[in-house]
Structures are given as structure tokens and as C-alpha cells.
CSV table of C-alpha atoms in Angstrom, one decimal:
chain,number,residue,atom,x,y,z
A,1,MET,CA,10.2,9.1,-9.6
A,2,ARG,CA,9.2,5.5,-10.4
A,3,ARG,CA,11.7,3.1,-12.0
A,4,LEU,CA,11.9,-0.6,-12.9
A,5,ILE,CA,14.7,-2.7,-11.4
A,6,GLU,CA,15.8,-6.2,-12.4
A,7,PHE,CA,17.8,-8.3,-9.8
A,8,PRO,CA,18.9,-11.9,-9.6
A,9,CYS,CA,17.5,-14.5,-7.2
A,10,ALA,CA,18.5,-18.2,-7.0
A,11,GLY,CA,19.5,-18.3,-10.7
A,12,ASP,CA,16.4,-16.4,-11.9
A,13,MET,CA,15.7,-12.7,-12.6
A,14,LEU,CA,13.1,-10.8,-10.6
A,15,VAL,CA,11.5,-7.5,-11.6
A,16,GLY,CA,10.6,-4.8,-9.1
A,17,THR,CA,9.3,-1.3,-9.1
A,18,LEU,CA,10.8,1.4,-6.9
A,19,ASP,CA,8.8,4.5,-6.1
A,20,GLU,CA,11.4,6.9,-4.7
A,21,GLY,CA,10.9,9.2,-1.7
A,22,GLU,CA,13.2,11.3,0.4
A,23,GLY,CA,12.7,9.3,3.6
A,24,THR,CA,15.2,6.8,5.1
A,25,THR,CA,12.5,4.3,6.2
A,26,GLY,CA,11.2,2.3,3.3
A,27,LEU,CA,8.2,0.0,2.7
A,28,LEU,CA,8.7,-3.3,1.0
A,29,ILE,CA,5.4,-4.6,-0.5
A,30,VAL,CA,5.2,-8.4,-0.9
A,31,SER,CA,2.4,-9.6,-3.2
A,32,GLY,CA,0.1,-12.4,-2.1
A,33,GLY,CA,-1.1,-15.5,-4.0
A,34,ASN,CA,-0.3,-15.3,-7.7
A,35,GLU,CA,-0.9,-11.5,-7.7
A,36,ILE,CA,1.5,-9.3,-9.7
A,37,ARG,CA,3.3,-6.4,-8.0
A,38,ALA,CA,0.7,-3.9,-9.1
A,39,GLY,CA,-1.9,-5.5,-6.9
A,40,ALA,CA,-5.6,-6.1,-7.4
A,41,HIS,CA,-7.1,-3.3,-9.5
A,42,ARG,CA,-3.6,-1.7,-9.4
A,43,GLY,CA,-4.2,-1.1,-5.7
A,44,MET,CA,-0.6,-1.6,-4.6
A,45,ALA,CA,0.8,0.6,-7.4
A,46,SER,CA,-1.6,3.4,-6.3
A,47,LEU,CA,-0.7,2.9,-2.6
A,48,ALA,CA,3.0,3.0,-3.4
A,49,ALA,CA,2.6,6.3,-5.4
A,50,ARG,CA,0.7,7.9,-2.5
A,51,LEU,CA,3.2,6.8,0.1
A,52,ALA,CA,6.2,7.9,-2.0
A,53,ALA,CA,4.6,11.3,-2.6
A,54,ALA,CA,4.4,11.6,1.2
A,55,GLY,CA,8.1,10.8,1.5
A,56,THR,CA,8.3,7.0,2.0
A,57,PRO,CA,10.3,5.0,-0.6
A,58,VAL,CA,8.3,1.9,-1.7
A,59,PHE,CA,9.5,-1.2,-3.5
A,60,ARG,CA,7.2,-3.8,-5.0
A,61,PHE,CA,8.4,-7.0,-6.9
A,62,ASP,CA,7.2,-10.1,-8.6
A,63,ARG,CA,8.4,-13.3,-7.0
A,64,ARG,CA,9.8,-16.1,-9.1
A,65,GLY,CA,7.4,-17.5,-11.6
A,66,VAL,CA,4.9,-14.6,-11.2
A,67,GLY,CA,4.3,-11.6,-13.5
A,68,ASP,CA,7.5,-10.3,-15.1
A,69,SER,CA,9.9,-12.5,-13.1
A,70,SER,CA,11.4,-15.7,-14.4
A,71,GLY,CA,11.5,-19.1,-12.7
A,72,GLU,CA,9.0,-21.5,-11.2
A,73,ASN,CA,6.1,-20.4,-9.1
A,74,SER,CA,6.5,-22.4,-5.9
A,75,SER,CA,4.0,-20.4,-3.7
A,76,TYR,CA,4.5,-18.2,-0.7
A,77,ALA,CA,6.0,-21.1,1.3
A,78,GLU,CA,9.2,-21.0,-0.9
A,79,SER,CA,9.5,-17.2,-1.1
A,80,ALA,CA,12.1,-16.6,1.6
A,81,PRO,CA,14.9,-16.1,-1.0
A,82,ASP,CA,12.7,-13.7,-3.1
A,83,ILE,CA,11.9,-11.6,0.0
A,84,ALA,CA,15.6,-11.5,1.1
A,85,THR,CA,17.0,-10.5,-2.3
A,86,ALA,CA,14.2,-7.9,-2.8
A,87,ALA,CA,14.9,-6.4,0.6
A,88,ALA,CA,18.7,-6.2,-0.1
A,89,THR,CA,18.1,-4.7,-3.6
A,90,PHE,CA,15.7,-2.1,-2.1
A,91,CYS,CA,18.1,-1.0,0.6
A,92,ALA,CA,21.0,-0.7,-2.0
A,93,GLU,CA,19.0,1.2,-4.6
A,94,ALA,CA,17.1,3.6,-2.2
A,95,GLY,CA,19.8,4.1,0.5
A,96,ILE,CA,17.3,3.4,3.3
A,97,THR,CA,18.4,2.7,6.8
A,98,ARG,CA,15.1,1.1,8.1
A,99,LEU,CA,12.9,-1.3,6.4
A,100,VAL,CA,9.2,-2.1,7.0
A,101,GLY,CA,7.5,-5.1,5.3
A,102,PHE,CA,3.9,-5.1,4.2
A,103,GLY,CA,1.9,-8.0,2.7
A,104,ASN,CA,-1.7,-9.2,2.3
A,105,CYS,CA,-3.0,-12.8,2.7
A,106,ASP,CA,-0.3,-15.4,2.3
A,107,ALA,CA,2.3,-12.7,1.6
A,108,ALA,CA,1.6,-11.5,5.2
A,109,THR,CA,2.2,-15.1,6.4
A,110,ALA,CA,5.5,-15.3,4.4
A,111,LEU,CA,6.7,-12.0,5.8
A,112,ALA,CA,6.0,-13.2,9.4
A,113,LEU,CA,7.8,-16.4,8.8
A,114,PHE,CA,10.8,-15.2,6.8
A,115,HIS,CA,11.4,-11.5,7.5
A,116,GLN,CA,14.1,-11.8,10.1
A,117,ALA,CA,16.6,-13.2,7.6
A,118,SER,CA,15.8,-10.3,5.3
A,119,GLY,CA,16.8,-7.5,7.7
A,120,ILE,CA,13.2,-6.2,7.9
A,121,ASP,CA,12.7,-4.1,11.0
A,122,ALA,CA,8.9,-3.9,11.4
A,123,LEU,CA,5.8,-5.7,9.9
A,124,ILE,CA,2.4,-4.7,8.6
A,125,LEU,CA,0.4,-7.8,8.0
A,126,ALA,CA,-3.1,-7.7,6.3
A,127,ASN,CA,-5.5,-10.6,6.5
A,128,PRO,CA,-2.8,-13.2,7.2
A,129,TRP,CA,-3.5,-16.7,5.8
A,130,VAL,CA,-3.5,-19.4,8.6
A,131,ILE,CA,-5.8,-22.1,7.4
A,132,GLU,CA,-4.7,-25.3,5.6
A,133,GLN,CA,-7.8,-26.6,4.0
A,134,SER,CA,-8.8,-29.9,2.3
A,135,ASP,CA,-11.8,-28.5,0.3
A,136,ASP,CA,-12.9,-25.5,-1.7
A,137,LEU,CA,-15.2,-24.1,0.9
A,138,PRO,CA,-14.4,-21.0,3.0
A,139,PRO,CA,-13.0,-21.8,6.5
A,140,ALA,CA,-15.6,-23.0,9.0
A,141,SER,CA,-15.4,-19.9,11.1
A,142,ALA,CA,-16.1,-17.8,8.0
A,143,ILE,CA,-19.1,-20.0,7.2
A,144,ARG,CA,-20.5,-19.6,10.7
A,145,SER,CA,-20.1,-15.8,10.6
A,146,ARG,CA,-21.8,-15.6,7.2
A,147,TYR,CA,-24.7,-17.8,8.3
A,148,ALA,CA,-25.2,-15.7,11.4
A,149,GLN,CA,-25.3,-12.5,9.4
A,150,ARG,CA,-27.8,-14.0,6.9
A,151,LEU,CA,-30.1,-15.4,9.6
A,152,ARG,CA,-30.5,-11.8,11.0
A,153,ASP,CA,-31.3,-10.4,7.5
A,154,PRO,CA,-35.0,-10.6,6.4
A,155,ARG,CA,-33.9,-10.3,2.8
A,156,GLU,CA,-32.1,-13.6,3.0
A,157,TRP,CA,-35.2,-15.4,4.2
A,158,LEU,CA,-37.0,-13.9,1.2
A,159,ARG,CA,-34.3,-15.2,-1.1
A,160,VAL,CA,-34.8,-18.7,0.4
A,161,ALA,CA,-38.6,-18.5,-0.3
A,162,ARG,CA,-37.9,-17.4,-3.9
A,163,GLY,CA,-35.4,-20.2,-4.5
A,164,GLY,CA,-32.5,-17.8,-4.7
A,165,ILE,CA,-30.3,-19.9,-2.4
A,166,ASN,CA,-28.2,-22.8,-3.6
A,167,ILE,CA,-29.4,-25.5,-1.1
A,168,ALA,CA,-26.6,-27.9,-2.0
A,169,ASN,CA,-24.0,-25.3,-1.0
A,170,VAL,CA,-25.9,-24.6,2.2
A,171,VAL,CA,-25.8,-28.4,3.1
A,172,ARG,CA,-22.1,-28.6,2.3
A,173,GLY,CA,-21.5,-25.6,4.6
A,174,LEU,CA,-23.6,-27.0,7.4
A,175,ARG,CA,-21.7,-30.3,7.1
A,176,LYS,CA,-18.4,-28.5,7.4
A,177,ILE,CA,-19.2,-26.5,10.5
A,178,SER,CA,-20.7,-29.6,12.2
A,179,ARG,CA,-17.4,-31.5,12.0
A,180,SER,CA,-15.5,-31.7,15.2
A,181,GLU,CA,-11.9,-31.5,13.8
A,182,PRO,CA,-10.1,-28.1,14.1
A,183,GLU,CA,-9.8,-25.9,11.1
A,184,GLN,CA,-6.0,-25.9,11.2
A,185,SER,CA,-5.3,-29.3,9.7
A,186,GLY,CA,-1.6,-28.4,10.1
A,187,ASP,CA,0.6,-26.3,12.3
A,188,LEU,CA,0.6,-23.1,10.2
A,189,ALA,CA,-1.4,-20.9,12.7
A,190,ALA,CA,0.7,-22.2,15.7
A,191,GLN,CA,3.9,-21.6,13.8
A,192,LEU,CA,2.9,-18.1,12.8
A,193,PHE,CA,1.8,-17.1,16.3
A,194,ALA,CA,4.9,-18.5,17.9
A,195,ARG,CA,7.1,-16.4,15.5
A,196,LEU,CA,5.1,-13.2,16.2
A,197,ALA,CA,5.1,-13.7,19.9
A,198,ALA,CA,8.9,-14.1,20.0
A,199,ASP,CA,9.6,-11.3,17.5
A,200,PRO,CA,10.8,-8.0,19.1
A,201,SER,CA,9.9,-6.1,15.9
A,202,PRO,CA,6.9,-3.7,15.9
A,203,ILE,CA,4.0,-5.7,14.3
A,204,THR,CA,0.7,-4.4,13.1
A,205,ILE,CA,-2.1,-6.7,11.8
A,206,LEU,CA,-4.8,-5.2,9.7
A,207,LEU,CA,-8.1,-7.1,9.2
A,208,ALA,CA,-11.1,-6.6,6.9
A,209,SER,CA,-13.5,-7.9,9.5
A,210,ARG,CA,-16.0,-9.5,7.1
A,211,ASP,CA,-13.4,-11.0,4.8
A,212,ASN,CA,-13.3,-14.9,5.0
A,213,THR,CA,-9.5,-15.0,5.4
A,214,ALA,CA,-9.6,-12.4,8.2
A,215,ILE,CA,-12.5,-14.1,9.9
A,216,ALA,CA,-10.5,-17.4,10.0
A,217,PHE,CA,-7.4,-15.5,11.2
A,218,ARG,CA,-9.3,-13.8,14.0
A,219,ALA,CA,-10.8,-17.1,15.2
A,220,ALA,CA,-7.4,-18.6,15.4
A,221,TRP,CA,-6.0,-15.4,17.0
A,222,ASN,CA,-8.7,-15.5,19.7
A,223,ALA,CA,-8.0,-19.1,20.5
A,224,ALA,CA,-4.2,-18.7,20.6
A,225,ASP,CA,-2.5,-19.0,24.0
A,226,GLU,CA,1.0,-18.0,22.9
A,227,PRO,CA,2.5,-16.0,25.9
A,228,GLY,CA,2.8,-12.3,25.1
A,229,LEU,CA,1.2,-12.5,21.6
A,230,HIS,CA,-1.8,-10.4,22.2
A,231,GLU,CA,0.1,-7.8,24.2
A,232,HIS,CA,2.9,-7.5,21.7
A,233,VAL,CA,1.0,-7.3,18.4
A,234,ARG,CA,-1.2,-4.4,17.4
A,235,LEU,CA,-4.5,-5.5,15.8
A,236,GLU,CA,-6.6,-3.0,13.8
A,237,LEU,CA,-10.0,-3.9,12.3
A,238,ARG,CA,-11.8,-2.4,9.3
A,239,ASN,CA,-15.6,-3.1,8.9
A,240,SER,CA,-15.2,-4.4,5.3
A,241,ALA,CA,-15.6,-7.6,3.3
A,242,SER,CA,-13.0,-6.5,0.8
A,243,HIS,CA,-9.9,-8.8,1.0
A,244,SER,CA,-7.9,-6.2,-0.9
A,245,PHE,CA,-9.4,-3.1,0.7
A,246,ALA,CA,-10.7,-2.1,-2.8
A,247,SER,CA,-13.3,0.7,-2.0
A,248,ALA,CA,-12.2,4.3,-1.8
A,249,ASN,CA,-12.9,4.4,2.0
A,250,ASP,CA,-11.0,1.1,2.5
A,251,LYS,CA,-8.1,2.4,0.5
A,252,GLN,CA,-7.9,5.6,2.6
A,253,TRP,CA,-8.1,3.5,5.8
A,254,LEU,CA,-5.3,1.3,4.6
A,255,PHE,CA,-3.2,4.3,3.7
A,256,ASP,CA,-3.8,5.8,7.1
A,257,GLN,CA,-3.0,2.6,9.0
A,258,ILE,CA,0.3,2.0,7.0
A,259,SER,CA,1.3,5.7,7.5
A,260,ALA,CA,0.8,5.3,11.2
A,261,ALA,CA,2.7,2.1,11.4
A,262,LEU,CA,5.6,3.6,9.4
A,263,ALA,CA,5.7,6.5,11.9
A,264,ARG,CA,5.8,4.1,14.8
A,265,ALA,CA,8.6,2.1,13.2
A,266,THR,CA,10.6,5.3,12.4
A,267,GLY,CA,10.1,6.6,15.9
């Protein structure tokens, strides 16, 4: 059964959706960016229905200022109270005894930073956001990866010859990757990795390997020297450019990975 639930948060009213299941381990889905709880192309709603049919209760919600929830939208960086109240509401409504958090992009980052205060026992983080940028271009690591792919593709050279490439954008990209300053203009990646390394919870990170956000994350991940980080956190890669795992095969991979992570958390 699927039902809507309203619950208070810091003087505002949030709206969530509970897909009920008979299990005692539940999945809390946190939406990224300004995305509503149904997800891109209703992907999170479909995922929740499948997991609930397999026995896992799932709760999705709109944070303050997004979708059906009231209040001011202050971005993922201010979402700790939203996550905490959603987690408490989920546990009370579904009677679960163990809670796993799942989020994509900056929702993954928010979960990594704030989940311990919410009583979340395990994390599934998809394409976490770690770059603080000063322009509208993709991260430098993503630009380098994209250029490397295109240089190996004869069809791209044909596009250049036919004038199908925006030379101005190419020049901007080349300028960005030629700069010597690091991509992380702030401490977000270092803060995230320090939290993950010190966290005893089971943690799974899912990356769409050709997605710009995932490429930037993986570059920072490979450069990280936080003790115990790489041994403690499980990293799974999907050969896809879809940030939201939108294709049928991507959706099946995501479902399988989340189901496996839930089984590990339960065990």
C-alpha cells in the first residue's frame, strides 16, 4: 500500500510517501537538487514500488521549499533537520527497526554529512557531489574524460570538419583543464571523505562511470588519502552516462545494487 504522510519540520510541513512492506529494514530516499520525491521521470517512485513489493518499506519526501512541502528551499547544505524528521516519521509510521539511507548527487552528500544524527544505520550513495565550482562548465576531470573519449572517436573528428563542434566551448574547456588550481575550491570533498572513513556504518557508493558528477567524484576519491577510506567503503561502477540511471538496464542495475546493500545491512 502507498500512502501520503504530512509531518512537521522546523515550523514547516513536509510531505512524504510511504510504500509499505513487511520487512523491518526500511529505505529512506532523499531527493537531490530541487527534485521532487518522485524523482526524475518518476524513477524513485518506481524504485520504491519495486522494493516495497519485494518486502522493503520505502519512504520518500520533499524537503522544505521543494515540491509539496512548505518553507524556504535552502539547498542540501541545510537539509539536516529535514532528513532527521523524515527518518523519525518513517520509523514511527512503518515500525522499522533498521534504517538505510539512499540519495543521488547532493542528496548523497547530505546523507553522508548528516545521517548519524538521524539514526540511519547504513548508506547507499549514488554519484555524490563533491565539487564547489565557480563557473557553469563541468568539472575539469569530467572535461578531460570527455575530450579523451572524443579524440578516440573518428565520428567526432568528422563533426569538427563539418563545423558541428562549438569551438568557443572547446576553448573554454581547454582553458579550464589547463589551470593549475585544484577542482575542490573548498573543503567539501575532504570533509565528505573524512566522515565516510570515520563512519562505522556499512557504506556503498554507486557511480555511473560516464556521468560528469561521478567522474569528478572518482577523481577526488582516487586522490584521497584518508586512512581506511578505500578499505571501508564499497564502490560499485555502472558503465553509463545517466546521472539518474534512467535506462531500463540502468534501473535494473540500481535495483539490484540497492537490494544487495539492503541485504548486507540487514545481515
